[in-house]
């Protein structure tokens, strides 16, 4: 029997047990009640209320503009659709980088105002003091290394990270520091599969990959990408499971025709 099927509610400890049993962790983003409800009922292990909401929900080019209040709105909506899975909320850009006190206050707001189970923040050594302080206050923290979109203007591109040895070495060290600080999992974004394998094998806590290959302990995808809502984004790591954009477009076209031709509503669709 899989660890996942035995349990009524997924916790951070469930994820650790899944790693120990070699059972992969499934994670997907969601930003609202309805989709969170579908994904939870489908059996997903973790929902990430990602700051990718800035891109896919608000239409911004980067994740930088989304505010803490907006993240709290999305997370509080998503959590109302969930019975079983673990819900992790991204701390948005500017809500934790200044100092560890500000980070703690932001984490408290997320936990108190959304009912979520954990937070995620980007970075390693630079944010370690904040990570330790948040965990000491009882809030589970997921790390995020590799391509960290909140630093896009520092990197300059969304290309694969840590291909050079110096950056790979920093990532190895950051992963260890985050584990020692008490993080329950780490997202590895867009790094070579060999490095993700090495890091995953060196840690006791699970790694969740996006564009980091098959040896991570779990995988995460942005729902708009994997459901084909956003069809312009086609990176090599993405598997698109549905073309919801086409289905929705055709359905709305049909509805428009039905309204214009007076076919809708019929006698059975009125009172
Ligand atoms: O915001 C997000 O969706 C993320 C995932 C890409 C891991 O951080």
mmCIF file of C-alpha atoms and ligand atoms in Angstrom:
data_model
loop_
_atom_site.group_PDB
_atom_site.id
_atom_site.type_symbol
_atom_site.label_atom_id
_atom_site.label_comp_id
_atom_site.label_asym_id
_atom_site.label_seq_id
_atom_site.Cartn_x
_atom_site.Cartn_y
_atom_site.Cartn_z
ATOM 1 C CA UNK A 1 0.000 0.000 0.000
ATOM 2 C CA UNK A 2 1.417 3.413 -0.903
ATOM 3 C CA UNK A 3 2.053 5.971 1.844
ATOM 4 C CA UNK A 4 -0.163 8.390 -0.065
ATOM 5 C CA UNK A 5 -3.235 6.093 -0.058
ATOM 6 C CA UNK A 6 -2.947 5.233 3.660
ATOM 7 C CA UNK A 7 -3.401 8.775 4.874
ATOM 8 C CA UNK A 8 -6.385 11.071 5.307
ATOM 9 C CA UNK A 9 -4.406 14.336 5.278
ATOM 10 C CA UNK A 10 -1.045 14.940 3.653
ATOM 11 C CA UNK A 11 1.424 16.591 6.037
ATOM 12 C CA UNK A 12 5.065 17.568 5.749
ATOM 13 C CA UNK A 13 5.835 14.261 7.520
ATOM 14 C CA UNK A 14 3.910 12.333 4.853
ATOM 15 C CA UNK A 15 6.231 13.807 2.232
ATOM 16 C CA UNK A 16 9.300 12.681 4.188
ATOM 17 C CA UNK A 17 7.837 9.163 4.490
ATOM 18 C CA UNK A 18 7.123 9.139 0.772
ATOM 19 C CA UNK A 19 10.769 9.915 0.080
ATOM 20 C CA UNK A 20 11.869 7.130 2.451
ATOM 21 C CA UNK A 21 9.568 4.676 0.619
ATOM 22 C CA UNK A 22 10.678 5.865 -2.829
ATOM 23 C CA UNK A 23 7.149 7.095 -3.580
ATOM 24 C CA UNK A 24 7.137 10.166 -5.842
ATOM 25 C CA UNK A 25 5.415 13.370 -4.705
ATOM 26 C CA UNK A 26 2.964 15.130 -7.049
ATOM 27 C CA UNK A 27 2.593 18.892 -6.761
ATOM 28 C CA UNK A 28 0.647 21.360 -8.909
ATOM 29 C CA UNK A 29 -0.108 25.050 -8.618
ATOM 30 C CA UNK A 30 -3.620 26.374 -7.966
ATOM 31 C CA UNK A 31 -4.829 29.851 -7.184
ATOM 32 C CA UNK A 32 -8.557 29.533 -6.593
ATOM 33 C CA UNK A 33 -11.261 27.448 -4.920
ATOM 34 C CA UNK A 34 -12.567 25.574 -7.989
ATOM 35 C CA UNK A 35 -9.304 24.247 -9.374
ATOM 36 C CA UNK A 36 -7.934 23.478 -5.905
ATOM 37 C CA UNK A 37 -11.066 21.384 -5.328
ATOM 38 C CA UNK A 38 -10.566 19.451 -8.592
ATOM 39 C CA UNK A 39 -6.866 18.786 -7.925
ATOM 40 C CA UNK A 40 -7.456 17.750 -4.316
ATOM 41 C CA UNK A 41 -10.257 15.358 -5.321
ATOM 42 C CA UNK A 42 -7.990 13.932 -8.054
ATOM 43 C CA UNK A 43 -5.512 12.946 -5.330
ATOM 44 C CA UNK A 44 -2.687 15.459 -5.700
ATOM 45 C CA UNK A 45 -0.234 15.416 -2.778
ATOM 46 C CA UNK A 46 0.615 19.116 -2.639
ATOM 47 C CA UNK A 47 -0.980 22.291 -3.989
ATOM 48 C CA UNK A 48 1.356 25.232 -4.374
ATOM 49 C CA UNK A 49 -0.291 28.636 -4.376
ATOM 50 C CA UNK A 50 2.625 29.955 -6.406
ATOM 51 C CA UNK A 51 3.577 33.533 -7.021
ATOM 52 C CA UNK A 52 3.287 32.447 -10.670
ATOM 53 C CA UNK A 53 -0.232 33.810 -10.030
ATOM 54 C CA UNK A 54 1.415 37.093 -10.981
ATOM 55 C CA UNK A 55 1.926 35.685 -14.511
ATOM 56 C CA UNK A 56 -0.978 33.334 -15.114
ATOM 57 C CA UNK A 57 -3.734 35.030 -13.105
ATOM 58 C CA UNK A 58 -2.786 38.714 -13.318
ATOM 59 C CA UNK A 59 -0.985 38.751 -16.696
ATOM 60 C CA UNK A 60 2.279 40.291 -15.475
ATOM 61 C CA UNK A 61 5.531 39.423 -17.234
ATOM 62 C CA UNK A 62 7.312 38.483 -13.998
ATOM 63 C CA UNK A 63 6.441 37.283 -10.498
ATOM 64 C CA UNK A 64 7.690 40.533 -8.947
ATOM 65 C CA UNK A 65 4.508 42.676 -8.893
ATOM 66 C CA UNK A 66 2.242 40.336 -6.899
ATOM 67 C CA UNK A 67 1.640 41.576 -3.349
ATOM 68 C CA UNK A 68 1.302 39.771 -0.039
ATOM 69 C CA UNK A 69 -2.395 40.759 0.124
ATOM 70 C CA UNK A 70 -2.976 39.280 -3.343
ATOM 71 C CA UNK A 71 -1.176 36.036 -2.431
ATOM 72 C CA UNK A 72 -3.306 35.823 0.712
ATOM 73 C CA UNK A 73 -6.484 36.249 -1.373
ATOM 74 C CA UNK A 74 -5.445 33.421 -3.742
ATOM 75 C CA UNK A 75 -4.336 31.121 -0.922
ATOM 76 C CA UNK A 76 -7.465 31.662 1.194
ATOM 77 C CA UNK A 77 -9.598 30.868 -1.884
ATOM 78 C CA UNK A 78 -7.619 27.714 -2.753
ATOM 79 C CA UNK A 79 -7.626 26.337 0.782
ATOM 80 C CA UNK A 80 -11.438 26.372 0.885
ATOM 81 C CA UNK A 81 -11.428 23.751 -1.899
ATOM 82 C CA UNK A 82 -9.062 21.357 -0.133
ATOM 83 C CA UNK A 83 -9.767 18.402 2.162
ATOM 84 C CA UNK A 84 -6.707 16.258 1.926
ATOM 85 C CA UNK A 85 -3.606 17.682 0.256
ATOM 86 C CA UNK A 86 -0.903 19.871 1.756
ATOM 87 C CA UNK A 87 -1.164 23.541 0.742
ATOM 88 C CA UNK A 88 2.042 25.572 0.425
ATOM 89 C CA UNK A 89 1.982 29.315 -0.248
ATOM 90 C CA UNK A 90 4.729 31.325 -1.923
ATOM 91 C CA UNK A 91 6.009 34.347 -0.038
ATOM 92 C CA UNK A 92 5.998 37.081 -2.689
ATOM 93 C CA UNK A 93 8.924 39.261 -3.719
ATOM 94 C CA UNK A 94 9.560 41.994 -1.147
ATOM 95 C CA UNK A 95 7.763 40.241 1.706
ATOM 96 C CA UNK A 96 10.824 38.522 3.228
ATOM 97 C CA UNK A 97 14.083 39.779 1.713
ATOM 98 C CA UNK A 98 14.613 42.912 3.878
ATOM 99 C CA UNK A 99 15.148 41.189 7.208
ATOM 100 C CA UNK A 100 14.101 38.139 9.219
ATOM 101 C CA UNK A 101 11.540 40.069 11.284
ATOM 102 C CA UNK A 102 9.707 41.213 8.172
ATOM 103 C CA UNK A 103 9.892 37.635 6.858
ATOM 104 C CA UNK A 104 8.364 36.296 10.063
ATOM 105 C CA UNK A 105 5.556 38.869 10.049
ATOM 106 C CA UNK A 106 4.738 37.988 6.406
ATOM 107 C CA UNK A 107 4.758 34.257 7.179
ATOM 108 C CA UNK A 108 2.414 34.828 10.162
ATOM 109 C CA UNK A 109 0.007 36.774 7.946
ATOM 110 C CA UNK A 110 -0.076 33.949 5.388
ATOM 111 C CA UNK A 111 -0.685 31.284 8.023
ATOM 112 C CA UNK A 112 -3.309 33.242 10.011
ATOM 113 C CA UNK A 113 -5.243 34.748 7.103
ATOM 114 C CA UNK A 114 -5.289 31.765 4.711
ATOM 115 C CA UNK A 115 -5.304 28.587 6.807
ATOM 116 C CA UNK A 116 -2.483 27.203 4.617
ATOM 117 C CA UNK A 117 -0.080 24.585 5.963
ATOM 118 C CA UNK A 118 3.347 25.878 4.929
ATOM 119 C CA UNK A 119 5.180 28.642 3.086
ATOM 120 C CA UNK A 120 7.817 28.598 0.334
ATOM 121 C CA UNK A 121 10.530 31.153 -0.281
ATOM 122 C CA UNK A 122 13.356 31.482 -2.796
ATOM 123 C CA UNK A 123 17.077 31.401 -2.070
ATOM 124 C CA UNK A 124 19.719 29.729 0.092
ATOM 125 C CA UNK A 125 22.318 31.283 2.363
ATOM 126 C CA UNK A 126 20.975 34.817 1.740
ATOM 127 C CA UNK A 127 17.619 34.002 3.350
ATOM 128 C CA UNK A 128 18.830 31.466 5.921
ATOM 129 C CA UNK A 129 18.265 33.659 8.972
ATOM 130 C CA UNK A 130 14.648 34.221 7.877
ATOM 131 C CA UNK A 131 14.142 30.522 7.192
ATOM 132 C CA UNK A 132 15.402 29.619 10.690
ATOM 133 C CA UNK A 133 13.251 32.273 12.373
ATOM 134 C CA UNK A 134 10.079 31.208 10.528
ATOM 135 C CA UNK A 135 10.661 27.532 11.323
ATOM 136 C CA UNK A 136 11.434 28.372 14.980
ATOM 137 C CA UNK A 137 8.003 30.029 15.131
ATOM 138 C CA UNK A 138 6.391 26.753 14.055
ATOM 139 C CA UNK A 139 5.794 27.448 10.358
ATOM 140 C CA UNK A 140 6.982 24.731 7.932
ATOM 141 C CA UNK A 141 9.198 26.099 5.145
ATOM 142 C CA UNK A 142 9.807 24.746 1.629
ATOM 143 C CA UNK A 143 12.996 26.048 -0.016
ATOM 144 C CA UNK A 144 13.436 26.927 -3.692
ATOM 145 C CA UNK A 145 16.826 26.788 -5.474
ATOM 146 C CA UNK A 146 18.115 26.880 -9.052
ATOM 147 C CA UNK A 147 16.102 29.228 -11.233
ATOM 148 C CA UNK A 148 14.454 31.551 -8.743
ATOM 149 C CA UNK A 149 12.089 33.766 -10.773
ATOM 150 C CA UNK A 150 12.006 36.545 -8.162
ATOM 151 C CA UNK A 151 15.680 37.199 -9.076
ATOM 152 C CA UNK A 152 15.046 37.337 -12.832
ATOM 153 C CA UNK A 153 16.565 40.815 -13.201
ATOM 154 C CA UNK A 154 19.748 39.579 -11.488
ATOM 155 C CA UNK A 155 19.998 36.500 -13.763
ATOM 156 C CA UNK A 156 18.811 38.283 -16.908
ATOM 157 C CA UNK A 157 17.293 35.119 -18.460
ATOM 158 C CA UNK A 158 15.098 32.115 -17.640
ATOM 159 C CA UNK A 159 17.809 29.729 -18.936
ATOM 160 C CA UNK A 160 18.931 26.562 -17.132
ATOM 161 C CA UNK A 161 20.862 27.418 -13.946
ATOM 162 C CA UNK A 162 23.884 25.867 -12.223
ATOM 163 C CA UNK A 163 25.526 24.505 -15.377
ATOM 164 C CA UNK A 164 28.840 26.024 -14.273
ATOM 165 C CA UNK A 165 30.662 24.318 -11.399
ATOM 166 C CA UNK A 166 30.773 27.408 -9.137
ATOM 167 C CA UNK A 167 26.992 27.844 -9.269
ATOM 168 C CA UNK A 168 26.402 24.094 -8.920
ATOM 169 C CA UNK A 169 28.597 24.083 -5.849
ATOM 170 C CA UNK A 170 26.707 26.979 -4.285
ATOM 171 C CA UNK A 171 23.454 25.123 -4.947
ATOM 172 C CA UNK A 172 24.781 21.954 -3.234
ATOM 173 C CA UNK A 173 25.818 24.022 -0.199
ATOM 174 C CA UNK A 174 22.530 25.973 -0.112
ATOM 175 C CA UNK A 175 20.520 22.737 -0.240
ATOM 176 C CA UNK A 176 22.446 21.385 2.766
ATOM 177 C CA UNK A 177 22.014 24.664 4.668
ATOM 178 C CA UNK A 178 18.256 24.660 4.033
ATOM 179 C CA UNK A 179 17.987 21.043 5.191
ATOM 180 C CA UNK A 180 20.015 21.786 8.338
ATOM 181 C CA UNK A 181 17.846 24.853 9.008
ATOM 182 C CA UNK A 182 14.807 22.546 9.066
ATOM 183 C CA UNK A 183 13.125 22.987 5.666
ATOM 184 C CA UNK A 184 10.780 20.072 4.954
ATOM 185 C CA UNK A 185 11.380 20.044 1.168
ATOM 186 C CA UNK A 186 13.171 21.998 -1.545
ATOM 187 C CA UNK A 187 11.984 22.927 -5.053
ATOM 188 C CA UNK A 188 14.753 22.568 -7.642
ATOM 189 C CA UNK A 189 13.925 24.623 -10.721
ATOM 190 C CA UNK A 190 15.561 24.304 -14.142
ATOM 191 C CA UNK A 191 18.920 22.757 -13.263
ATOM 192 C CA UNK A 192 20.750 19.828 -14.944
ATOM 193 C CA UNK A 193 19.219 16.431 -14.105
ATOM 194 C CA UNK A 194 22.581 15.062 -12.949
ATOM 195 C CA UNK A 195 22.947 17.830 -10.367
ATOM 196 C CA UNK A 196 19.321 17.393 -9.200
ATOM 197 C CA UNK A 197 19.988 13.648 -8.783
ATOM 198 C CA UNK A 198 23.118 14.272 -6.735
ATOM 199 C CA UNK A 199 21.377 16.836 -4.510
ATOM 200 C CA UNK A 200 18.277 14.646 -4.074
ATOM 201 C CA UNK A 201 20.429 11.673 -3.034
ATOM 202 C CA UNK A 202 22.447 13.781 -0.611
ATOM 203 C CA UNK A 203 19.413 15.067 1.310
ATOM 204 C CA UNK A 204 17.013 13.382 3.750
ATOM 205 C CA UNK A 205 14.245 15.851 2.849
ATOM 206 C CA UNK A 206 12.440 15.531 -0.505
ATOM 207 C CA UNK A 207 13.267 17.586 -3.581
ATOM 208 C CA UNK A 208 10.474 18.656 -5.916
ATOM 209 C CA UNK A 209 11.667 19.336 -9.452
ATOM 210 C CA UNK A 210 10.465 21.563 -12.260
ATOM 211 C CA UNK A 211 12.718 21.203 -15.260
ATOM 212 C CA UNK A 212 15.178 19.321 -13.029
ATOM 213 C CA UNK A 213 14.750 15.785 -14.368
ATOM 214 C CA UNK A 214 13.350 12.476 -13.185
ATOM 215 C CA UNK A 215 15.539 11.846 -10.151
ATOM 216 C CA UNK A 216 13.880 14.457 -7.931
ATOM 217 C CA UNK A 217 11.622 13.029 -5.221
ATOM 218 C CA UNK A 218 8.625 14.780 -6.745
ATOM 219 C CA UNK A 219 7.535 17.028 -9.597
ATOM 220 C CA UNK A 220 5.631 20.296 -9.828
ATOM 221 C CA UNK A 221 3.998 21.973 -12.825
ATOM 222 C CA UNK A 222 2.100 25.231 -13.197
ATOM 223 C CA UNK A 223 -1.550 24.298 -13.832
ATOM 224 C CA UNK A 224 -1.995 26.752 -16.728
ATOM 225 C CA UNK A 225 0.959 25.150 -18.540
ATOM 226 C CA UNK A 226 0.078 21.482 -17.983
ATOM 227 C CA UNK A 227 -3.620 21.976 -18.774
ATOM 228 C CA UNK A 228 -2.796 23.941 -21.933
ATOM 229 C CA UNK A 229 -4.566 27.135 -20.879
ATOM 230 C CA UNK A 230 -1.419 29.074 -21.607
ATOM 231 C CA UNK A 231 -0.322 27.632 -24.969
ATOM 232 C CA UNK A 232 2.483 30.099 -25.743
ATOM 233 C CA UNK A 233 4.799 28.710 -23.053
ATOM 234 C CA UNK A 234 6.439 25.527 -24.356
ATOM 235 C CA UNK A 235 9.690 24.813 -22.526
ATOM 236 C CA UNK A 236 11.288 21.402 -23.055
ATOM 237 C CA UNK A 237 10.484 20.254 -19.500
ATOM 238 C CA UNK A 238 6.737 20.826 -19.853
ATOM 239 C CA UNK A 239 4.330 17.957 -20.519
ATOM 240 C CA UNK A 240 0.969 19.369 -21.653
ATOM 241 C CA UNK A 241 -1.850 17.011 -20.627
ATOM 242 C CA UNK A 242 -4.772 18.882 -22.153
ATOM 243 C CA UNK A 243 -5.497 21.648 -24.625
ATOM 244 C CA UNK A 244 -7.961 23.546 -22.451
ATOM 245 C CA UNK A 245 -7.382 26.697 -24.463
ATOM 246 C CA UNK A 246 -8.756 25.016 -27.608
ATOM 247 C CA UNK A 247 -11.611 23.298 -25.735
ATOM 248 C CA UNK A 248 -12.667 26.551 -24.046
ATOM 249 C CA UNK A 249 -12.383 28.559 -27.271
ATOM 250 C CA UNK A 250 -14.533 26.052 -29.206
ATOM 251 C CA UNK A 251 -17.114 25.864 -26.404
ATOM 252 C CA UNK A 252 -17.454 29.653 -26.186
ATOM 253 C CA UNK A 253 -17.688 29.899 -30.002
ATOM 254 C CA UNK A 254 -20.492 27.338 -29.933
ATOM 255 C CA UNK A 255 -22.260 29.277 -27.142
ATOM 256 C CA UNK A 256 -21.991 32.533 -29.123
ATOM 257 C CA UNK A 257 -23.519 30.795 -32.179
ATOM 258 C CA UNK A 258 -26.317 29.288 -30.077
ATOM 259 C CA UNK A 259 -27.195 32.682 -28.561
ATOM 260 C CA UNK A 260 -27.080 34.503 -31.917
ATOM 261 C CA UNK A 261 -29.165 31.844 -33.683
ATOM 262 C CA UNK A 262 -31.711 31.808 -30.843
ATOM 263 C CA UNK A 263 -31.006 28.098 -30.289
ATOM 264 C CA UNK A 264 -30.129 28.800 -26.623
ATOM 265 C CA UNK A 265 -32.076 28.745 -24.391
ATOM 266 C CA UNK A 266 -34.502 26.081 -25.603
ATOM 267 C CA UNK A 267 -37.933 25.419 -24.100
ATOM 268 C CA UNK A 268 -36.303 22.936 -21.680
ATOM 269 C CA UNK A 269 -33.839 25.557 -20.492
ATOM 270 C CA UNK A 270 -36.414 28.103 -19.347
ATOM 271 C CA UNK A 271 -38.988 28.402 -16.537
HETATM 272 O O1 LIG B 1 5.292 30.123 -8.394
HETATM 273 C C1 LIG B 1 5.376 28.970 -8.834
HETATM 274 O O2 LIG B 1 4.503 28.481 -9.561
HETATM 275 C C2 LIG B 1 6.557 28.188 -8.481
HETATM 276 C C3 LIG B 1 6.747 26.886 -9.188
HETATM 277 C C4 LIG B 1 7.214 27.121 -10.568
HETATM 278 C C5 LIG B 1 7.645 25.977 -8.446
HETATM 279 O O3 LIG B 1 7.325 28.587 -7.674
#
